[in-house]
mmCIF file of C-alpha atoms in Angstrom:
data_model
loop_
_atom_site.group_PDB
_atom_site.id
_atom_site.type_symbol
_atom_site.label_atom_id
_atom_site.label_comp_id
_atom_site.label_asym_id
_atom_site.label_seq_id
_atom_site.Cartn_x
_atom_site.Cartn_y
_atom_site.Cartn_z
ATOM 1 C CA MET A 1 3.765 7.009 -35.306
ATOM 2 C CA THR A 2 4.229 7.656 -38.990
ATOM 3 C CA ARG A 3 0.712 8.726 -39.471
ATOM 4 C CA PHE A 4 0.972 11.031 -36.493
ATOM 5 C CA THR A 5 3.932 12.731 -38.081
ATOM 6 C CA VAL A 6 2.422 13.276 -41.604
ATOM 7 C CA ALA A 7 -0.583 14.635 -39.995
ATOM 8 C CA VAL A 8 1.290 17.231 -37.961
ATOM 9 C CA GLY A 9 3.432 18.044 -41.145
ATOM 10 C CA VAL A 10 0.430 18.817 -43.076
ATOM 11 C CA ALA A 11 -1.060 20.724 -40.004
ATOM 12 C CA THR A 12 2.208 23.121 -40.112
ATOM 13 C CA VAL A 13 1.933 23.492 -43.877
ATOM 14 C CA ALA A 14 -1.383 24.619 -43.495
ATOM 15 C CA ALA A 15 -0.648 27.065 -40.735
ATOM 16 C CA PHE A 16 2.042 28.499 -43.287
ATOM 17 C CA ALA A 17 -0.024 28.906 -46.013
ATOM 18 C CA ALA A 18 -2.460 30.838 -43.597
ATOM 19 C CA GLY A 19 0.639 32.974 -42.359
ATOM 20 C CA ALA A 20 1.637 33.908 -45.589
ATOM 21 C CA ALA A 21 -1.977 35.028 -46.862
ATOM 22 C CA PHE A 22 -1.971 37.411 -44.045
ATOM 23 C CA VAL A 23 1.647 38.886 -44.646
ATOM 24 C CA VAL A 24 2.219 38.557 -48.458
ATOM 25 C CA ALA A 25 0.456 40.912 -50.620
ATOM 26 C CA PRO A 26 -1.293 39.388 -53.693
ATOM 27 C CA THR A 27 0.002 40.288 -56.906
ATOM 28 C CA ARG A 28 -2.040 41.167 -60.004
ATOM 29 C CA PRO A 29 -0.838 40.541 -63.719
ATOM 30 C CA PRO A 30 -0.860 43.514 -65.689
ATOM 31 C CA SER A 31 -3.707 44.174 -67.766
ATOM 32 C CA ALA A 32 -4.604 46.727 -70.397
ATOM 33 C CA PRO A 33 -5.800 50.226 -69.241
ATOM 34 C CA THR A 34 -9.976 49.533 -68.640
ATOM 35 C CA VAL A 35 -12.464 52.117 -67.380
ATOM 36 C CA PRO A 36 -11.443 53.396 -64.093
ATOM 37 C CA LEU A 37 -13.971 51.473 -61.100
ATOM 38 C CA ALA A 38 -15.509 53.220 -58.286
ATOM 39 C CA SER A 39 -12.786 54.217 -55.582
ATOM 40 C CA GLY A 40 -12.118 51.008 -53.102
ATOM 41 C CA VAL A 41 -13.773 48.393 -55.238
ATOM 42 C CA SER A 42 -10.333 46.617 -56.483
ATOM 43 C CA GLY A 43 -8.947 46.749 -52.918
ATOM 44 C CA SER A 44 -11.765 45.159 -51.167
ATOM 45 C CA THR A 45 -12.190 42.279 -53.372
ATOM 46 C CA THR A 46 -8.228 41.233 -52.992
ATOM 47 C CA GLN A 47 -8.502 41.622 -49.099
ATOM 48 C CA SER A 48 -11.582 39.810 -48.969
ATOM 49 C CA ALA A 49 -9.689 36.885 -51.232
ATOM 50 C CA GLY A 50 -6.676 36.954 -48.683
ATOM 51 C CA TRP A 51 -8.961 36.426 -45.735
ATOM 52 C CA GLY A 52 -10.933 33.710 -47.331
ATOM 53 C CA LEU A 53 -7.615 31.658 -47.841
ATOM 54 C CA ALA A 54 -6.438 32.704 -44.513
ATOM 55 C CA ALA A 55 -9.818 31.172 -42.993
ATOM 56 C CA ALA A 56 -9.671 28.240 -45.290
ATOM 57 C CA GLY A 57 -5.840 27.406 -44.230
ATOM 58 C CA LEU A 58 -6.719 27.713 -40.437
ATOM 59 C CA ALA A 59 -9.830 25.457 -40.842
ATOM 60 C CA LEU A 60 -7.792 22.867 -42.315
ATOM 61 C CA GLY A 61 -5.293 23.012 -39.744
ATOM 62 C CA ALA A 62 -7.356 22.672 -37.059
ATOM 63 C CA HIS A 63 -9.234 19.647 -38.564
ATOM 64 C CA VAL A 64 -6.078 17.949 -39.405
ATOM 65 C CA GLY A 65 -4.863 18.398 -35.733
ATOM 66 C CA LEU A 66 -8.273 17.331 -34.442
ATOM 67 C CA ALA A 67 -8.185 14.326 -36.434
ATOM 68 C CA ALA A 68 -4.434 13.247 -35.362
ATOM 69 C CA ALA A 69 -5.036 13.774 -31.669
ATOM 70 C CA TRP A 70 -8.230 11.604 -32.165
ATOM 71 C CA ARG A 71 -6.175 9.166 -33.709
ATOM 72 C CA VAL A 72 -3.364 8.846 -31.152
ATOM 73 C CA ARG A 73 -6.086 8.421 -28.320
ATOM 74 C CA ALA A 74 -7.759 5.653 -30.191
ATOM 75 C CA THR A 75 -4.212 4.123 -30.664
ATOM 76 C CA ALA A 76 -3.532 4.182 -26.801
ATOM 77 C CA THR A 77 -6.808 3.130 -25.812
ATOM 78 C CA ARG A 78 -6.566 0.099 -27.868
ATOM 79 C CA ALA A 79 -2.970 -0.463 -26.626
ATOM 80 C CA GLU A 80 -4.352 -0.385 -22.915
ATOM 81 C CA GLY A 81 -7.027 -2.608 -23.954
ATOM 82 C CA GLY A 82 -5.105 -5.417 -25.257
ATOM 83 C CA GLY A 83 -2.594 -5.644 -22.188
ATOM 84 C CA LYS A 84 -3.056 -8.706 -20.021
ATOM 85 C CA ALA A 85 -6.000 -9.139 -17.728
ATOM 86 C CA TYR A 86 -5.884 -8.228 -14.047
ATOM 87 C CA LYS A 87 -4.760 -10.779 -11.648
ATOM 88 C CA GLU A 88 -5.160 -10.346 -8.104
ATOM 89 C CA THR A 89 -1.811 -11.043 -6.391
ATOM 90 C CA PRO A 90 -1.100 -12.114 -2.615
ATOM 91 C CA ALA A 91 -0.146 -8.422 -1.971
ATOM 92 C CA ASP A 92 -3.358 -7.129 -3.069
ATOM 93 C CA GLU A 93 -5.409 -9.698 -1.350
ATOM 94 C CA ARG A 94 -3.365 -8.807 2.207
ATOM 95 C CA LEU A 95 -3.801 -5.014 1.337
ATOM 96 C CA PHE A 96 -7.761 -5.631 0.693
ATOM 97 C CA GLU A 97 -8.088 -7.584 3.952
ATOM 98 C CA GLN A 98 -6.171 -4.780 6.149
ATOM 99 C CA VAL A 99 -8.446 -2.009 4.642
ATOM 100 C CA TYR A 100 -11.839 -4.022 5.134
ATOM 101 C CA LEU A 101 -10.735 -5.299 8.714
ATOM 102 C CA GLN A 102 -9.964 -1.619 9.748
ATOM 103 C CA TYR A 103 -13.340 -0.146 8.182
ATOM 104 C CA THR A 104 -15.280 -2.976 9.558
ATOM 105 C CA SER A 105 -13.376 -2.366 12.968
ATOM 106 C CA GLU A 106 -14.316 1.453 13.084
ATOM 107 C CA TYR A 107 -17.939 0.520 12.291
ATOM 108 C CA MET A 108 -18.157 -2.099 14.975
ATOM 109 C CA LYS A 109 -17.070 0.400 17.642
ATOM 110 C CA GLY A 110 -20.036 2.482 16.783
ATOM 111 C CA PRO A 111 -22.946 2.779 18.331
ATOM 112 C CA MET A 112 -25.184 1.850 15.048
ATOM 113 C CA TYR A 113 -23.790 -1.840 15.387
ATOM 114 C CA TRP A 114 -25.094 -4.461 18.036
ATOM 115 C CA HIS A 115 -23.833 -7.672 18.684
ATOM 116 C CA PRO A 116 -23.712 -9.952 21.802
ATOM 117 C CA ASP A 117 -19.904 -9.646 22.061
ATOM 118 C CA LYS A 118 -20.492 -6.203 22.954
ATOM 119 C CA MET A 119 -22.435 -7.224 26.240
ATOM 120 C CA GLN A 120 -20.916 -7.964 29.564
ATOM 121 C CA GLY A 121 -20.081 -11.452 29.968
ATOM 122 C CA PHE A 122 -17.595 -14.035 29.993
ATOM 123 C CA ALA A 123 -14.351 -12.865 28.144
ATOM 124 C CA PRO A 124 -16.212 -10.829 25.476
ATOM 125 C CA ASP A 125 -14.215 -9.797 22.548
ATOM 126 C CA TYR A 126 -13.210 -6.059 22.161
ATOM 127 C CA PRO A 127 -15.088 -4.355 19.191
ATOM 128 C CA GLY A 128 -12.641 -4.595 16.225
ATOM 129 C CA ARG A 129 -10.185 -6.606 18.041
ATOM 130 C CA PRO A 130 -11.360 -10.296 17.745
ATOM 131 C CA ILE A 131 -9.666 -13.182 19.584
ATOM 132 C CA VAL A 132 -10.824 -15.981 17.328
ATOM 133 C CA LYS A 133 -10.835 -15.838 13.570
ATOM 134 C CA ASN A 134 -11.698 -18.672 11.189
ATOM 135 C CA GLY A 135 -11.024 -21.082 14.137
ATOM 136 C CA LYS A 136 -7.556 -19.762 14.763
ATOM 137 C CA TYR A 137 -6.299 -17.437 17.610
ATOM 138 C CA THR A 138 -5.281 -13.961 16.280
ATOM 139 C CA SER A 139 -2.655 -11.694 17.333
ATOM 140 C CA ASN A 140 -5.029 -9.873 20.000
ATOM 141 C CA VAL A 141 -4.590 -12.867 22.166
ATOM 142 C CA ILE A 142 -0.858 -12.223 23.101
ATOM 143 C CA GLY A 143 -1.378 -8.682 24.097
ATOM 144 C CA ASN A 144 1.650 -6.154 23.430
ATOM 145 C CA LEU A 145 3.707 -9.055 22.083
ATOM 146 C CA LYS A 146 1.652 -8.689 18.717
ATOM 147 C CA ALA A 147 4.034 -6.027 17.822
ATOM 148 C CA PHE A 148 6.806 -8.573 17.548
ATOM 149 C CA SER A 149 7.162 -10.813 14.437
ATOM 150 C CA SER A 150 7.507 -14.733 14.767
ATOM 151 C CA ASN A 151 11.104 -14.500 14.082
ATOM 152 C CA GLU A 152 11.757 -12.112 17.104
ATOM 153 C CA LEU A 153 9.845 -14.068 19.276
ATOM 154 C CA ALA A 154 11.749 -17.404 18.334
ATOM 155 C CA PHE A 155 14.870 -15.653 19.069
ATOM 156 C CA LEU A 156 13.663 -14.420 22.423
ATOM 157 C CA SER A 157 12.133 -17.493 23.492
ATOM 158 C CA MET A 158 15.501 -19.726 22.826
ATOM 159 C CA LEU A 159 17.366 -16.750 24.436
ATOM 160 C CA PHE A 160 15.072 -16.657 27.354
ATOM 161 C CA PHE A 161 15.468 -20.705 27.658
ATOM 162 C CA GLY A 162 19.188 -20.718 27.580
ATOM 163 C CA VAL A 163 19.636 -18.042 30.297
ATOM 164 C CA GLY A 164 16.853 -19.527 32.538
ATOM 165 C CA LEU A 165 18.421 -23.090 32.083
ATOM 166 C CA TYR A 166 21.983 -21.594 32.879
ATOM 167 C CA GLY A 167 20.509 -19.842 36.142
ATOM 168 C CA ASN A 168 18.760 -23.142 37.444
ATOM 169 C CA LEU A 169 21.740 -25.139 36.908
ATOM 170 C CA GLN A 170 24.005 -22.956 38.555
ATOM 171 C CA PHE A 171 21.652 -22.359 41.494
ATOM 172 C CA ASN A 172 21.157 -26.184 42.035
ATOM 173 C CA TYR A 173 23.950 -28.164 40.753
ATOM 174 C CA TYR A 174 27.170 -26.206 39.626
ATOM 175 C CA ASP A 175 27.379 -23.778 42.105
ATOM 176 C CA THR A 176 25.079 -24.934 45.047
ATOM 177 C CA GLN A 177 23.660 -21.902 46.595
ATOM 178 C CA TRP A 178 21.865 -23.916 49.508
ATOM 179 C CA ALA A 179 25.439 -24.758 50.906
ATOM 180 C CA LYS A 180 26.486 -21.061 50.895
ATOM 181 C CA VAL A 181 23.315 -19.919 52.923
ATOM 182 C CA ASP A 182 23.998 -22.711 55.361
ATOM 183 C CA ALA A 183 27.780 -21.533 55.605
ATOM 184 C CA GLY A 184 26.539 -18.128 56.658
ATOM 185 C CA GLY A 185 26.844 -16.685 52.973
ATOM 186 C CA TYR A 186 23.935 -15.047 50.668
ATOM 187 C CA PHE A 187 22.349 -16.106 47.624
ATOM 188 C CA ASN A 188 23.629 -15.315 44.420
ATOM 189 C CA VAL A 189 20.853 -12.896 42.990
ATOM 190 C CA SER A 190 22.108 -13.311 39.374
ATOM 191 C CA TYR A 191 20.992 -16.937 39.459
ATOM 192 C CA ILE A 192 17.784 -16.183 40.814
ATOM 193 C CA VAL A 193 16.727 -13.718 38.280
ATOM 194 C CA GLU A 194 18.404 -15.858 35.318
ATOM 195 C CA SER A 195 16.189 -18.790 36.669
ATOM 196 C CA LEU A 196 12.843 -16.793 36.128
ATOM 197 C CA LEU A 197 13.573 -16.381 32.242
ATOM 198 C CA LEU A 198 13.016 -20.008 32.157
ATOM 199 C CA PRO A 199 9.061 -20.161 32.314
ATOM 200 C CA ILE A 200 9.198 -16.907 30.515
ATOM 201 C CA SER A 201 10.613 -18.868 27.487
ATOM 202 C CA PHE A 202 7.392 -21.244 27.264
ATOM 203 C CA PHE A 203 4.946 -17.913 27.023
ATOM 204 C CA MET A 204 7.436 -16.806 24.209
ATOM 205 C CA HIS A 205 7.243 -19.800 22.515
ATOM 206 C CA ILE A 206 3.590 -19.940 22.498
ATOM 207 C CA ALA A 207 3.590 -16.272 20.893
ATOM 208 C CA CYS A 208 5.746 -17.384 18.332
ATOM 209 C CA TYR A 209 3.423 -19.840 17.411
ATOM 210 C CA ILE A 210 0.306 -17.757 17.105
ATOM 211 C CA GLN A 211 2.360 -15.141 15.253
ATOM 212 C CA LYS A 212 3.260 -17.808 12.825
ATOM 213 C CA GLN A 213 -0.091 -19.114 12.240
ATOM 214 C CA ASN A 214 -1.045 -15.238 11.507
ATOM 215 C CA GLY A 215 1.539 -15.056 9.168
ATOM 216 C CA LYS A 216 3.650 -12.456 10.934
#
């Protein structure tokens, strides 16, 4: 940083010197009268000297500025090269997998890629939506539930299990509905609806396990 400051200072001094050569009129020491020269010879000589000094100042300032810029750029390049080597993080790995999977999925949908799974047969996979990958079921198996995380599905599984168990116990034991029907009454419909949630909780549990295996 100190060298860069010195270089900028030298360039500034050179620029001021060039400006002074344009503005300040050159002075001539008094001399003895001589034989008059031809008209315009002395003026042209002085003007040529002023232009030469100005050109030299501008050239010097330009070279110093370029040298300072090159120095700063070389220092920045060395600083970048001296940093730590790149190390792939789990987030970078997941991003690469997502981009690669999306790209290959779009390619597999096209007519230029042929695979036996595209043929009609027993449970063929949809192109770009594999059911099994690396020996494990993917989220495509659970259909629309793949939009839920494993934590959400675990909560729904426990909720449905509790409500379904309550409905079955109430219907069959604590508030027996068969006796009410035998007495000429009607079933409590809420118990029936609640009892249906018990088997659904089992499928929610399976979906939760699959999402957990896929890291979701």
